[in-house]
Amino acid sequence: MKEYMQRYKFNGDYRLRVVFQRELSKVVNEQKADLIVPIPVTSTTMQTRGFNQVIGLLREVPYQSILGTRASSKVAQSSKTKEERLTTKQPFILKSPEEVINKRILLVDDVYTTGRTLYHAAVLFKQAGCKEIGSVSLAR
């Protein structure tokens, strides 16, 4: 999985999205969620990589890109230590908070490491009044 992520995510081999696309999409679609929300990448990452690796993994999944990133440090989560990840400040913004009131939200990410990314996203959704938050990650 480490080699897969290196090639897909960091080397930008977008063709590799199809390796887990069907299985991940099936799991995501089986969840009871009103809104499926992929974890976003920063604008810097999007410019460098050219794609959001989580969205690339979703096939035939009706997702909502209502989570955005704040302008923050240029240091990627993947290059941080566990301690640095755990002390990271809120990196996200909720673009349409009114859309999540009383909704069941499913967050989708590629890799669950410390859980801090999903924690930050969940905090925003809870503050906005969502009913329930779940998550699915491709790897842990």
Short mmCIF file of C-alpha atoms in Angstrom, two decimals:
data_model
loop_
_atom_site.label_atom_id
_atom_site.label_comp_id
_atom_site.label_asym_id
_atom_site.label_seq_id
_atom_site.Cartn_x
_atom_site.Cartn_y
_atom_site.Cartn_z
CA MET A 1 0.00 0.00 0.00
CA LYS A 2 2.91 2.31 0.73
CA GLU A 3 4.25 1.77 -2.79
CA TYR A 4 0.78 2.27 -4.27
CA MET A 5 0.33 5.59 -2.42
CA GLN A 6 3.79 6.72 -3.44
CA ARG A 7 3.07 6.12 -7.10
CA TYR A 8 -0.56 7.29 -7.13
CA LYS A 9 -0.51 10.20 -4.74
CA PHE A 10 3.04 11.50 -4.68
CA ASN A 11 4.30 10.59 -8.15
CA GLY A 12 0.96 11.57 -9.68
CA ASP A 13 0.17 8.35 -11.54
CA TYR A 14 -3.55 9.12 -11.86
CA ARG A 15 -4.20 5.89 -13.77
CA LEU A 16 -3.73 3.98 -10.51
CA ARG A 17 -7.01 5.40 -9.17
CA VAL A 18 -8.83 2.50 -10.82
CA VAL A 19 -7.06 -0.12 -8.68
CA PHE A 20 -9.29 0.54 -5.63
CA GLN A 21 -11.98 2.70 -7.22
CA ARG A 22 -14.70 0.06 -7.50
CA GLU A 23 -14.22 -1.36 -4.01
CA LEU A 24 -13.99 1.98 -2.23
CA SER A 25 -16.95 3.38 -4.12
CA LYS A 26 -19.01 0.31 -3.21
CA VAL A 27 -18.21 0.70 0.49
CA VAL A 28 -18.97 4.43 0.40
CA ASN A 29 -22.27 3.92 -1.42
CA GLU A 30 -23.35 1.29 1.13
CA GLN A 31 -23.12 3.79 4.00
CA LYS A 32 -26.20 5.58 5.24
CA ALA A 33 -25.24 9.17 4.51
CA ASP A 34 -27.06 12.22 3.26
CA LEU A 35 -23.84 13.84 2.07
CA ILE A 36 -20.57 12.24 1.02
CA VAL A 37 -17.68 14.64 1.50
CA PRO A 38 -14.15 13.91 0.26
CA ILE A 39 -11.27 15.39 2.23
CA PRO A 40 -9.90 18.25 0.10
CA VAL A 41 -6.32 19.02 -0.88
CA THR A 42 -4.76 22.46 -0.61
CA SER A 43 -4.62 24.70 -3.65
CA THR A 44 -0.84 24.23 -3.64
CA THR A 45 -1.24 20.46 -3.74
CA MET A 46 -3.84 20.72 -6.49
CA GLN A 47 -1.49 22.87 -8.58
CA THR A 48 1.44 20.53 -7.98
CA ARG A 49 -0.32 17.17 -8.24
CA GLY A 50 -3.11 18.17 -10.57
CA PHE A 51 -5.80 16.10 -8.83
CA ASN A 52 -7.40 15.30 -5.51
CA GLN A 53 -6.45 11.68 -4.81
CA VAL A 54 -9.61 11.03 -2.77
CA ILE A 55 -11.94 12.25 -5.51
CA GLY A 56 -9.98 10.15 -7.98
CA LEU A 57 -10.84 7.07 -5.95
CA LEU A 58 -14.57 7.76 -5.96
CA ARG A 59 -16.40 6.22 -8.89
CA GLU A 60 -20.08 6.75 -9.39
CA VAL A 61 -20.31 8.34 -5.96
CA PRO A 62 -22.40 11.52 -5.65
CA TYR A 63 -20.05 13.54 -3.44
CA GLN A 64 -20.23 17.15 -2.32
CA SER A 65 -17.07 19.28 -2.21
CA ILE A 66 -18.31 21.50 0.61
CA LEU A 67 -15.13 21.23 2.64
CA GLY A 68 -12.29 23.55 1.66
CA THR A 69 -8.82 24.28 2.97
CA ARG A 70 -7.49 27.40 4.62
CA ALA A 71 -4.37 29.09 3.34
CA SER A 72 -1.87 27.53 5.70
CA SER A 73 1.64 26.19 5.87
CA LYS A 74 3.08 24.59 2.78
CA VAL A 75 4.09 21.51 4.78
CA ALA A 76 2.11 18.43 3.72
CA GLN A 77 0.62 16.20 6.42
CA SER A 78 2.55 13.26 4.99
CA SER A 79 5.86 14.94 5.79
CA LYS A 80 4.96 15.72 9.42
CA THR A 81 5.77 13.64 12.47
CA LYS A 82 2.95 12.18 14.56
CA GLU A 83 3.44 14.91 17.15
CA GLU A 84 3.31 17.63 14.48
CA ARG A 85 0.13 16.14 13.02
CA LEU A 86 -1.56 16.01 16.41
CA THR A 87 -0.89 19.71 17.04
CA THR A 88 -2.00 20.92 13.60
CA LYS A 89 -4.50 23.78 13.75
CA GLN A 90 -7.88 23.60 11.97
CA PRO A 91 -6.99 23.43 8.25
CA PHE A 92 -10.54 23.35 6.89
CA ILE A 93 -13.44 25.66 6.18
CA LEU A 94 -17.03 24.66 5.57
CA LYS A 95 -18.22 26.30 2.36
CA SER A 96 -21.97 25.74 2.87
CA PRO A 97 -22.73 25.20 6.56
CA GLU A 98 -26.47 25.48 5.98
CA GLU A 99 -26.37 22.34 3.80
CA VAL A 100 -25.30 20.08 6.68
CA ILE A 101 -27.90 20.89 9.34
CA ASN A 102 -29.49 17.64 10.57
CA LYS A 103 -27.67 15.62 7.88
CA ARG A 104 -25.67 12.40 8.12
CA ILE A 105 -22.20 13.16 6.79
CA LEU A 106 -19.72 10.60 5.48
CA LEU A 107 -16.14 11.85 5.24
CA VAL A 108 -13.91 10.03 2.76
CA ASP A 109 -10.11 10.06 2.94
CA ASP A 110 -7.32 8.05 1.36
CA VAL A 111 -5.18 7.29 4.43
CA TYR A 112 -6.06 7.32 8.13
CA THR A 113 -2.86 7.96 10.07
CA THR A 114 -3.47 9.78 13.36
CA GLY A 115 -7.12 10.63 12.74
CA ARG A 116 -6.39 14.34 13.06
CA THR A 117 -7.57 15.20 9.54
CA LEU A 118 -10.93 13.53 10.06
CA TYR A 119 -11.18 15.03 13.55
CA HIS A 120 -10.75 18.57 12.18
CA ALA A 121 -13.37 18.00 9.50
CA ALA A 122 -15.80 16.41 11.97
CA VAL A 123 -15.49 19.39 14.34
CA LEU A 124 -16.65 21.77 11.61
CA PHE A 125 -19.61 19.61 10.70
CA LYS A 126 -20.67 19.19 14.33
CA GLN A 127 -20.44 22.95 14.91
CA ALA A 128 -22.65 23.48 11.85
CA GLY A 129 -25.34 21.20 13.26
CA CYS A 130 -25.03 17.92 11.39
CA LYS A 131 -26.83 14.95 12.91
CA GLU A 132 -24.17 12.26 12.45
CA ILE A 133 -20.63 11.95 11.11
CA GLY A 134 -18.95 8.81 9.83
CA SER A 135 -15.83 8.16 7.82
CA VAL A 136 -14.32 5.76 5.35
CA SER A 137 -10.62 5.60 4.49
CA LEU A 138 -8.93 3.46 1.91
CA ALA A 139 -5.97 2.60 4.13
CA ARG A 140 -4.88 2.78 7.72
#
